[in-house]
Amino acid sequence: MYCFRKVTDALYWVGANDRRLELFENIFPLRDGVSYNSYLLMDEKTVLFDAADYAVGRQFLENVQAVLGGRTLDYLVVNHMEPDHCAMIGDLVLRYPDMKLIGNAKTFPMISQFFDFDLEGKMVTVKEGDTFSTGKHTLHFVMAPMVHWPEVMMTYDETDKVLFSADGFGSFKALNGGIFNDEVDFDRDWLDEARRYYTNIVGKYGMQVQNVLKKAASLDIQIICPLHGVIWRNNLDYIIGKYDIWSKYEPEEKGVMIAYASMYGNTENMAEVFAMMLSEAGVKNICMHNISKTHVSELISDSFKYSHIVLAAPTYNNGIYPLMDNFLEDMKALALKNRTVAVLGNGSWAPQSTKLITSKLGEMKGMTVLDGAVTVKSSLKDAQMEELKSLSRQIAQEVL
Ligand code: FEO
């Protein structure tokens, strides 16, 4: 059965949810699924904005057909060519052979890479600032290269003031009936997944996001329709503000994330003691992660969220404990910057982790590693409690 909703008088959400997928991109765990949003504009011409993932293909096609109500599909705007949105293009071409595809110069080579159908006579190539009339509606194209693929563009419907924002302003998490931001408790139920989505998928491209935000500022946007997650139809400054902070790599909150790795509990014990010292020094906003039980995407999300990070890990094969090393590599790949970090290390005969973690942080931009990193041999002893306390006081002074 079809399952769609009206967004405006002429625009319909025709996407679908996937609550079966374990790992988005075969990497990121999906606790609460994901939605693949697609939108159908019923004007003098019918225009679909992006397709959907193959996994939800049947529902998606049924939704499109139901909203079309016997009309044909005239245009598909391809804002993004990643397969979670483009996979169904081939099926759309089969169903609607007269459909034309609207994309930019980088879109069509990618379509030919992913598909074998003949593009001859089907392409409408647009560039920055071009407009396209569908009848009552005028579409205006805004290029958004590397947010987070090179062909990405956004489409602005000047008539209804709707921005089709591709992955921008998207989120992990399936839509549970409510498809608009004002139909959910976003802070309670969505913000963490929106941050995890942004930081892990788009996080590396902060500068490009800033460029798009500047372009968007010149448009009168009333509704934002992203390819994942809720549609924003009020309080737009809230989500635009979050994107501004995240893409500038500014912390969202003053607080401390403690991420520790521990093989037998001794480094964990040091992290626990340190957390209590922080609390006794007055820090209230502390979160702790055992990185062996926390997916690295959660660690990345919280490292973007908090102003201060404590990394604690043992030495392993004369290097950094592998899961901590992976976390650091991910931080580097996603270009996290401008955080203050305290390092706690451990090693039973040749402790190296403090030095190696500090060195890897030095490869990232704007990371301040606090003096007084603490290295223990096997386990924390009374003699080192004062060192630890001194480090916790430095953090407390900055956070409070
Ligand atoms: Fe949701 Fe970049 O694809």
Short mmCIF file of C-alpha atoms and ligand atoms in Angstrom, two decimals:
data_model
loop_
_atom_site.label_atom_id
_atom_site.label_comp_id
_atom_site.label_asym_id
_atom_site.label_seq_id
_atom_site.Cartn_x
_atom_site.Cartn_y
_atom_site.Cartn_z
CA MET A 1 0.00 0.00 0.00
CA TYR A 2 1.25 3.50 -0.80
CA CYS A 3 2.44 5.58 2.14
CA PHE A 4 3.03 9.25 1.32
CA ARG A 5 2.37 12.64 2.87
CA LYS A 6 1.66 16.14 1.69
CA VAL A 7 4.39 18.71 2.35
CA THR A 8 2.72 21.68 0.63
CA ASP A 9 -0.35 21.88 -1.62
CA ALA A 10 1.70 20.72 -4.59
CA LEU A 11 4.54 18.78 -2.96
CA TYR A 12 4.48 15.24 -1.54
CA TRP A 13 6.95 13.19 0.48
CA VAL A 14 7.17 9.87 -1.37
CA GLY A 15 10.17 8.37 0.42
CA ALA A 16 10.41 5.29 2.60
CA ASN A 17 12.01 4.02 5.80
CA ASP A 18 14.50 1.20 6.24
CA ARG A 19 14.49 -0.33 9.71
CA ARG A 20 16.18 -3.54 8.57
CA LEU A 21 19.57 -2.21 7.56
CA GLU A 22 22.19 -2.91 10.23
CA LEU A 23 24.98 -0.71 8.90
CA PHE A 24 24.57 2.43 6.80
CA GLU A 25 27.28 2.38 4.11
CA ASN A 26 28.15 -0.99 5.69
CA ILE A 27 29.93 1.04 8.40
CA PHE A 28 27.55 2.97 10.63
CA PRO A 29 25.22 1.08 13.00
CA LEU A 30 21.59 2.15 12.66
CA ARG A 31 19.87 1.89 16.02
CA ASP A 32 16.64 3.35 14.72
CA GLY A 33 16.84 2.87 10.98
CA VAL A 34 17.07 5.55 8.32
CA SER A 35 14.69 7.27 5.93
CA TYR A 36 15.32 7.82 2.24
CA ASN A 37 13.35 10.94 1.41
CA SER A 38 12.10 11.68 -2.06
CA TYR A 39 9.69 14.46 -3.03
CA LEU A 40 7.22 14.74 -5.88
CA LEU A 41 6.03 18.12 -7.16
CA MET A 42 2.68 18.01 -8.94
CA ASP A 43 2.80 21.08 -11.16
CA GLU A 44 1.98 21.47 -14.87
CA LYS A 45 4.98 19.19 -15.16
CA THR A 46 5.54 16.45 -12.60
CA VAL A 47 8.95 16.58 -10.98
CA LEU A 48 10.57 14.08 -8.63
CA PHE A 49 13.41 15.27 -6.42
CA ASP A 50 15.85 12.37 -6.03
CA ALA A 51 14.99 8.69 -5.94
CA ALA A 52 15.69 6.20 -3.14
CA ASP A 53 17.73 3.21 -2.04
CA TYR A 54 17.06 -0.14 -3.67
CA ALA A 55 16.11 -1.60 -0.29
CA VAL A 56 12.93 0.49 -0.22
CA GLY A 57 12.34 0.43 -3.97
CA ARG A 58 8.95 -1.22 -3.96
CA GLN A 59 7.45 1.21 -1.46
CA PHE A 60 9.04 4.17 -3.20
CA LEU A 61 7.68 3.25 -6.65
CA GLU A 62 4.24 2.62 -5.20
CA ASN A 63 4.27 6.04 -3.54
CA VAL A 64 5.33 7.80 -6.74
CA GLN A 65 2.69 6.01 -8.78
CA ALA A 66 -0.04 6.78 -6.25
CA VAL A 67 0.72 10.50 -6.11
CA LEU A 68 1.02 10.72 -9.89
CA GLY A 69 -2.55 9.38 -10.03
CA GLY A 70 -2.31 8.27 -13.63
CA ARG A 71 -0.08 11.11 -14.83
CA THR A 72 3.41 10.35 -16.08
CA LEU A 73 6.64 11.49 -14.49
CA ASP A 74 8.15 14.30 -16.54
CA TYR A 75 11.37 15.13 -14.69
CA LEU A 76 13.72 13.71 -12.10
CA VAL A 77 16.01 16.23 -10.41
CA VAL A 78 19.16 14.40 -9.36
CA ASN A 79 20.62 16.40 -6.51
CA HIS A 80 22.91 13.59 -5.36
CA MET A 81 24.23 10.45 -7.02
CA GLU A 82 25.09 8.32 -3.98
CA PRO A 83 23.26 4.99 -4.35
CA ASP A 84 21.12 5.49 -1.22
CA HIS A 85 19.30 8.04 -3.41
CA CYS A 86 20.13 7.17 -6.99
CA ALA A 87 19.75 3.38 -6.96
CA MET A 88 16.17 3.51 -8.25
CA ILE A 89 16.94 5.78 -11.22
CA GLY A 90 17.24 2.79 -13.58
CA ASP A 91 13.81 1.52 -12.53
CA LEU A 92 12.29 4.99 -12.95
CA VAL A 93 13.68 5.17 -16.49
CA LEU A 94 12.05 1.82 -17.29
CA ARG A 95 8.69 2.88 -15.83
CA TYR A 96 8.68 6.39 -17.22
CA PRO A 97 10.67 6.19 -20.48
CA ASP A 98 9.89 9.80 -21.44
CA MET A 99 11.20 11.15 -18.12
CA LYS A 100 14.05 13.66 -18.41
CA LEU A 101 16.79 13.96 -15.84
CA ILE A 102 17.92 17.31 -14.49
CA GLY A 103 21.48 17.38 -13.21
CA ASN A 104 24.76 19.24 -13.56
CA ALA A 105 27.91 18.54 -15.57
CA LYS A 106 29.19 16.20 -12.87
CA THR A 107 25.90 14.32 -12.46
CA PHE A 108 25.62 12.68 -15.86
CA PRO A 109 29.05 11.02 -16.04
CA MET A 110 28.20 9.44 -12.67
CA ILE A 111 24.85 8.21 -13.99
CA SER A 112 26.73 6.50 -16.81
CA GLN A 113 29.14 4.99 -14.28
CA PHE A 114 26.32 3.49 -12.22
CA PHE A 115 23.85 2.64 -15.01
CA ASP A 116 23.83 1.32 -18.58
CA PHE A 117 20.75 3.08 -19.99
CA ASP A 118 21.18 5.57 -22.82
CA LEU A 119 21.13 9.17 -21.63
CA GLU A 120 20.73 10.55 -25.17
CA GLY A 121 17.81 12.99 -25.25
CA LYS A 122 17.16 12.61 -21.51
CA MET A 123 19.58 15.15 -20.06
CA VAL A 124 18.79 18.66 -18.88
CA THR A 125 22.11 20.08 -17.70
CA VAL A 126 21.97 22.96 -15.25
CA LYS A 127 24.62 25.08 -13.57
CA GLU A 128 24.83 27.47 -10.64
CA GLY A 129 21.98 29.97 -10.64
CA ASP A 130 20.06 28.42 -13.56
CA THR A 131 16.29 28.34 -13.27
CA PHE A 132 13.71 25.96 -14.68
CA SER A 133 9.96 26.46 -14.84
CA THR A 134 7.66 23.54 -14.14
CA GLY A 135 4.50 25.61 -14.62
CA LYS A 136 3.59 27.56 -11.50
CA HIS A 137 6.90 26.72 -9.85
CA THR A 138 10.36 28.00 -10.68
CA LEU A 139 13.29 25.86 -9.66
CA HIS A 140 16.62 27.50 -8.96
CA PHE A 141 19.78 25.37 -8.80
CA VAL A 142 22.51 25.86 -6.22
CA MET A 143 25.72 23.88 -6.60
CA ALA A 144 27.03 22.29 -3.42
CA PRO A 145 30.22 20.51 -4.49
CA MET A 146 31.77 18.18 -1.92
CA VAL A 147 28.83 18.33 0.46
CA HIS A 148 29.84 15.55 0.43
CA TRP A 149 30.25 14.32 -3.18
CA PRO A 150 31.41 16.45 -6.12
CA GLU A 151 28.13 16.41 -8.07
CA VAL A 152 25.92 17.48 -5.16
CA MET A 153 23.54 20.34 -5.78
CA MET A 154 20.55 21.75 -3.98
CA THR A 155 17.35 22.89 -5.65
CA TYR A 156 15.33 25.84 -4.42
CA ASP A 157 11.67 26.15 -5.37
CA GLU A 158 11.26 29.92 -5.58
CA THR A 159 7.48 29.67 -5.63
CA ASP A 160 6.96 27.78 -2.37
CA LYS A 161 10.37 28.75 -0.90
CA VAL A 162 11.38 25.14 -0.42
CA LEU A 163 15.03 24.07 -0.39
CA PHE A 164 15.76 20.50 -1.45
CA SER A 165 19.02 20.22 0.44
CA ALA A 166 20.39 16.79 -0.60
CA ASP A 167 22.17 15.18 2.39
CA GLY A 168 22.45 18.59 4.06
CA PHE A 169 20.34 18.85 7.26
CA GLY A 170 19.81 15.07 7.11
CA SER A 171 19.95 12.55 9.91
CA PHE A 172 20.08 8.88 10.70
CA LYS A 173 16.80 7.50 12.14
CA ALA A 174 13.64 6.37 10.42
CA LEU A 175 10.57 8.62 10.40
CA ASN A 176 8.07 7.27 12.91
CA GLY A 177 4.95 8.74 11.32
CA GLY A 178 5.94 12.33 11.94
CA ILE A 179 7.87 13.72 9.00
CA PHE A 180 8.11 17.39 10.08
CA ASN A 181 10.42 18.81 12.74
CA ASP A 182 7.41 20.13 14.67
CA GLU A 183 5.89 16.65 14.83
CA VAL A 184 8.81 15.21 16.81
CA ASP A 185 10.84 16.09 19.89
CA PHE A 186 13.99 16.85 17.92
CA ASP A 187 16.26 17.69 20.86
CA ARG A 188 15.28 14.58 22.73
CA ASP A 189 14.95 12.05 19.92
CA TRP A 190 16.84 13.31 16.88
CA LEU A 191 19.71 15.65 17.70
CA ASP A 192 22.25 12.96 18.60
CA GLU A 193 21.55 11.02 15.42
CA ALA A 194 21.61 14.20 13.32
CA ARG A 195 25.00 15.08 14.78
CA ARG A 196 26.30 11.53 14.28
CA TYR A 197 25.11 11.66 10.68
CA TYR A 198 26.62 15.07 9.93
CA THR A 199 29.95 14.54 11.67
CA ASN A 200 30.63 11.12 10.17
CA ILE A 201 29.23 11.59 6.68
CA VAL A 202 29.86 15.26 5.93
CA GLY A 203 32.20 16.26 8.80
CA LYS A 204 35.35 16.39 6.67
CA TYR A 205 33.84 19.06 4.42
CA GLY A 206 33.19 21.89 6.87
CA MET A 207 34.51 24.56 4.53
CA GLN A 208 32.22 23.42 1.71
CA VAL A 209 29.24 23.41 4.10
CA GLN A 210 30.12 26.95 5.14
CA ASN A 211 30.11 27.98 1.46
CA VAL A 212 26.63 26.52 0.96
CA LEU A 213 25.33 28.14 4.15
CA LYS A 214 26.47 31.49 2.77
CA LYS A 215 24.60 30.87 -0.49
CA ALA A 216 21.52 29.71 1.42
CA ALA A 217 21.55 32.90 3.50
CA SER A 218 20.60 34.86 0.37
CA LEU A 219 17.49 32.73 -0.23
CA ASP A 220 14.15 33.15 1.53
CA ILE A 221 13.80 29.55 2.72
CA GLN A 222 10.58 28.51 4.47
CA ILE A 223 10.95 24.71 4.23
CA ILE A 224 14.03 22.49 4.09
CA CYS A 225 13.54 19.05 2.53
CA PRO A 226 16.59 16.86 3.19
CA LEU A 227 17.21 13.38 1.79
CA HIS A 228 17.20 11.80 5.28
CA GLY A 229 15.29 12.63 8.44
CA VAL A 230 12.70 15.26 9.22
CA ILE A 231 11.52 18.11 7.00
CA TRP A 232 12.10 21.53 8.59
CA ARG A 233 9.10 23.85 8.25
CA ASN A 234 9.74 26.17 11.19
CA ASN A 235 12.56 27.01 13.60
CA LEU A 236 14.97 26.82 10.65
CA ASP A 237 17.53 28.92 12.50
CA TYR A 238 17.93 26.07 14.99
CA ILE A 239 19.17 23.47 12.50
CA ILE A 240 21.06 26.02 10.39
CA GLY A 241 22.75 27.15 13.63
CA LYS A 242 23.77 23.57 14.45
CA TYR A 243 25.22 23.16 10.95
CA ASP A 244 27.09 26.42 11.31
CA ILE A 245 28.68 25.27 14.60
CA TRP A 246 29.50 21.76 13.36
CA SER A 247 30.96 22.94 10.06
CA LYS A 248 33.15 25.49 11.82
CA TYR A 249 34.37 22.68 14.11
CA GLU A 250 33.26 24.68 17.12
CA PRO A 251 32.21 22.66 20.16
CA GLU A 252 28.49 22.58 20.77
CA GLU A 253 28.95 22.37 24.54
CA LYS A 254 31.55 23.16 27.13
CA GLY A 255 32.18 19.79 28.66
CA VAL A 256 34.43 16.76 28.69
CA MET A 257 34.29 13.53 26.73
CA ILE A 258 36.45 10.83 28.28
CA ALA A 259 37.21 8.06 25.77
CA TYR A 260 39.20 5.23 27.23
CA ALA A 261 40.51 1.86 26.10
CA SER A 262 41.40 -0.71 28.69
CA MET A 263 42.45 -4.35 28.35
CA TYR A 264 42.18 -5.47 31.96
CA GLY A 265 40.58 -2.52 33.74
CA ASN A 266 43.63 -0.58 34.87
CA THR A 267 43.42 2.21 32.31
CA GLU A 268 39.68 2.22 32.89
CA ASN A 269 40.33 2.72 36.60
CA MET A 270 42.53 5.74 35.83
CA ALA A 271 39.75 7.15 33.63
CA GLU A 272 37.19 6.61 36.43
CA VAL A 273 39.40 8.32 38.98
CA PHE A 274 39.98 11.20 36.56
CA ALA A 275 36.25 11.60 35.93
CA MET A 276 35.61 11.88 39.67
CA MET A 277 38.39 14.44 40.01
CA LEU A 278 36.74 16.49 37.26
CA SER A 279 33.42 16.24 39.03
CA GLU A 280 34.93 17.23 42.36
CA ALA A 281 36.46 20.21 40.58
CA GLY A 282 32.94 21.26 39.58
CA VAL A 283 32.60 19.93 36.02
CA LYS A 284 29.06 18.70 35.47
CA ASN A 285 29.04 17.98 31.76
CA ILE A 286 31.09 14.77 31.52
CA CYS A 287 30.47 11.81 29.23
CA MET A 288 32.48 8.59 29.26
CA HIS A 289 32.97 5.99 26.57
CA ASN A 290 34.64 2.61 26.74
CA ILE A 291 35.82 2.76 23.15
CA SER A 292 35.87 -1.02 22.85
CA LYS A 293 32.09 -1.01 23.28
CA THR A 294 31.23 2.22 21.53
CA HIS A 295 31.11 2.51 17.76
CA VAL A 296 33.65 4.98 16.47
CA SER A 297 30.85 7.02 14.85
CA GLU A 298 29.49 7.76 18.35
CA LEU A 299 32.97 8.78 19.48
CA ILE A 300 33.31 11.10 16.50
CA SER A 301 29.92 12.61 17.19
CA ASP A 302 30.79 13.37 20.81
CA SER A 303 34.24 14.64 19.91
CA PHE A 304 32.50 17.25 17.72
CA LYS A 305 30.05 17.98 20.56
CA TYR A 306 32.37 18.60 23.51
CA SER A 307 35.02 21.25 24.00
CA HIS A 308 37.43 19.01 25.90
CA ILE A 309 38.49 15.43 25.24
CA VAL A 310 40.35 13.01 27.48
CA LEU A 311 41.99 10.07 25.72
CA ALA A 312 43.22 7.16 27.82
CA ALA A 313 44.77 4.03 26.34
CA PRO A 314 47.35 1.36 26.94
CA THR A 315 50.36 0.65 24.75
CA TYR A 316 49.82 -2.28 22.38
CA ASN A 317 52.49 -3.92 20.17
CA ASN A 318 54.67 -0.95 21.02
CA GLY A 319 52.03 1.30 19.46
CA ILE A 320 48.63 2.78 20.34
CA TYR A 321 45.88 0.36 21.35
CA PRO A 322 44.25 -0.42 17.96
CA LEU A 323 40.76 0.89 18.67
CA MET A 324 42.16 4.17 20.00
CA ASP A 325 44.40 4.39 16.96
CA ASN A 326 41.36 3.88 14.72
CA PHE A 327 39.46 6.61 16.57
CA LEU A 328 42.38 9.02 16.16
CA GLU A 329 42.68 8.21 12.46
CA ASP A 330 38.96 8.86 12.03
CA MET A 331 39.24 12.19 13.86
CA LYS A 332 42.06 13.12 11.50
CA ALA A 333 40.16 11.98 8.40
CA LEU A 334 37.09 13.98 9.43
CA ALA A 335 39.26 17.05 10.04
CA LEU A 336 38.21 17.61 13.65
CA LYS A 337 40.04 20.61 14.99
CA ASN A 338 40.16 23.15 17.80
CA ARG A 339 39.71 20.83 20.77
CA THR A 340 41.65 20.72 24.03
CA VAL A 341 42.84 17.22 24.81
CA ALA A 342 44.34 15.54 27.88
CA VAL A 343 46.19 12.27 27.37
CA LEU A 344 46.49 9.40 29.83
CA GLY A 345 48.67 6.44 28.89
CA ASN A 346 49.60 3.05 30.23
CA GLY A 347 52.20 0.37 29.53
CA SER A 348 53.70 -2.40 31.63
CA TRP A 349 57.29 -2.42 30.36
CA ALA A 350 57.72 0.21 27.61
CA PRO A 351 54.81 2.67 27.84
CA GLN A 352 54.50 4.49 24.51
CA SER A 353 50.83 5.36 24.21
CA THR A 354 50.98 8.83 25.80
CA LYS A 355 53.75 9.93 23.46
CA LEU A 356 52.20 8.33 20.36
CA ILE A 357 48.69 9.69 20.99
CA THR A 358 50.13 13.16 21.57
CA SER A 359 52.12 12.89 18.36
CA LYS A 360 49.04 11.85 16.34
CA LEU A 361 47.04 14.75 17.78
CA GLY A 362 49.86 16.98 16.54
CA GLU A 363 48.98 15.91 12.99
CA MET A 364 45.54 17.52 13.38
CA LYS A 365 44.89 21.24 13.06
CA GLY A 366 44.33 23.36 16.14
CA MET A 367 44.47 20.60 18.72
CA THR A 368 45.76 21.78 22.09
CA VAL A 369 47.28 18.96 24.10
CA LEU A 370 47.46 19.90 27.77
CA ASP A 371 50.80 19.74 29.51
CA GLY A 372 51.09 17.19 32.25
CA ALA A 373 49.94 14.08 30.37
CA VAL A 374 50.00 11.17 32.80
CA THR A 375 51.65 7.84 32.04
CA VAL A 376 51.26 4.92 34.45
CA LYS A 377 53.06 1.62 34.48
CA SER A 378 50.41 -1.11 34.69
CA SER A 379 48.17 0.68 37.19
CA LEU A 380 47.60 4.00 38.90
CA LYS A 381 49.39 4.44 42.24
CA ASP A 382 49.01 6.95 45.06
CA ALA A 383 52.20 8.70 43.99
CA GLN A 384 50.59 9.78 40.70
CA MET A 385 47.27 11.00 42.10
CA GLU A 386 48.54 14.56 42.36
CA GLU A 387 49.66 14.58 38.69
CA LEU A 388 46.22 13.41 37.69
CA LYS A 389 44.51 15.97 39.91
CA SER A 390 46.58 18.76 38.45
CA LEU A 391 45.51 17.78 34.93
CA SER A 392 41.86 17.62 35.98
CA ARG A 393 42.11 21.11 37.50
CA GLN A 394 43.45 22.52 34.23
CA ILE A 395 40.42 21.17 32.40
CA ALA A 396 38.00 22.34 35.08
CA GLN A 397 39.40 25.87 34.94
CA GLU A 398 38.78 26.01 31.19
CA VAL A 399 35.36 24.40 31.21
CA LEU A 400 33.87 26.31 34.16
FE1 FEO B 1 22.42 10.03 1.67
FE2 FEO B 1 25.44 11.00 0.41
O1 FEO B 1 23.87 9.96 0.51
#
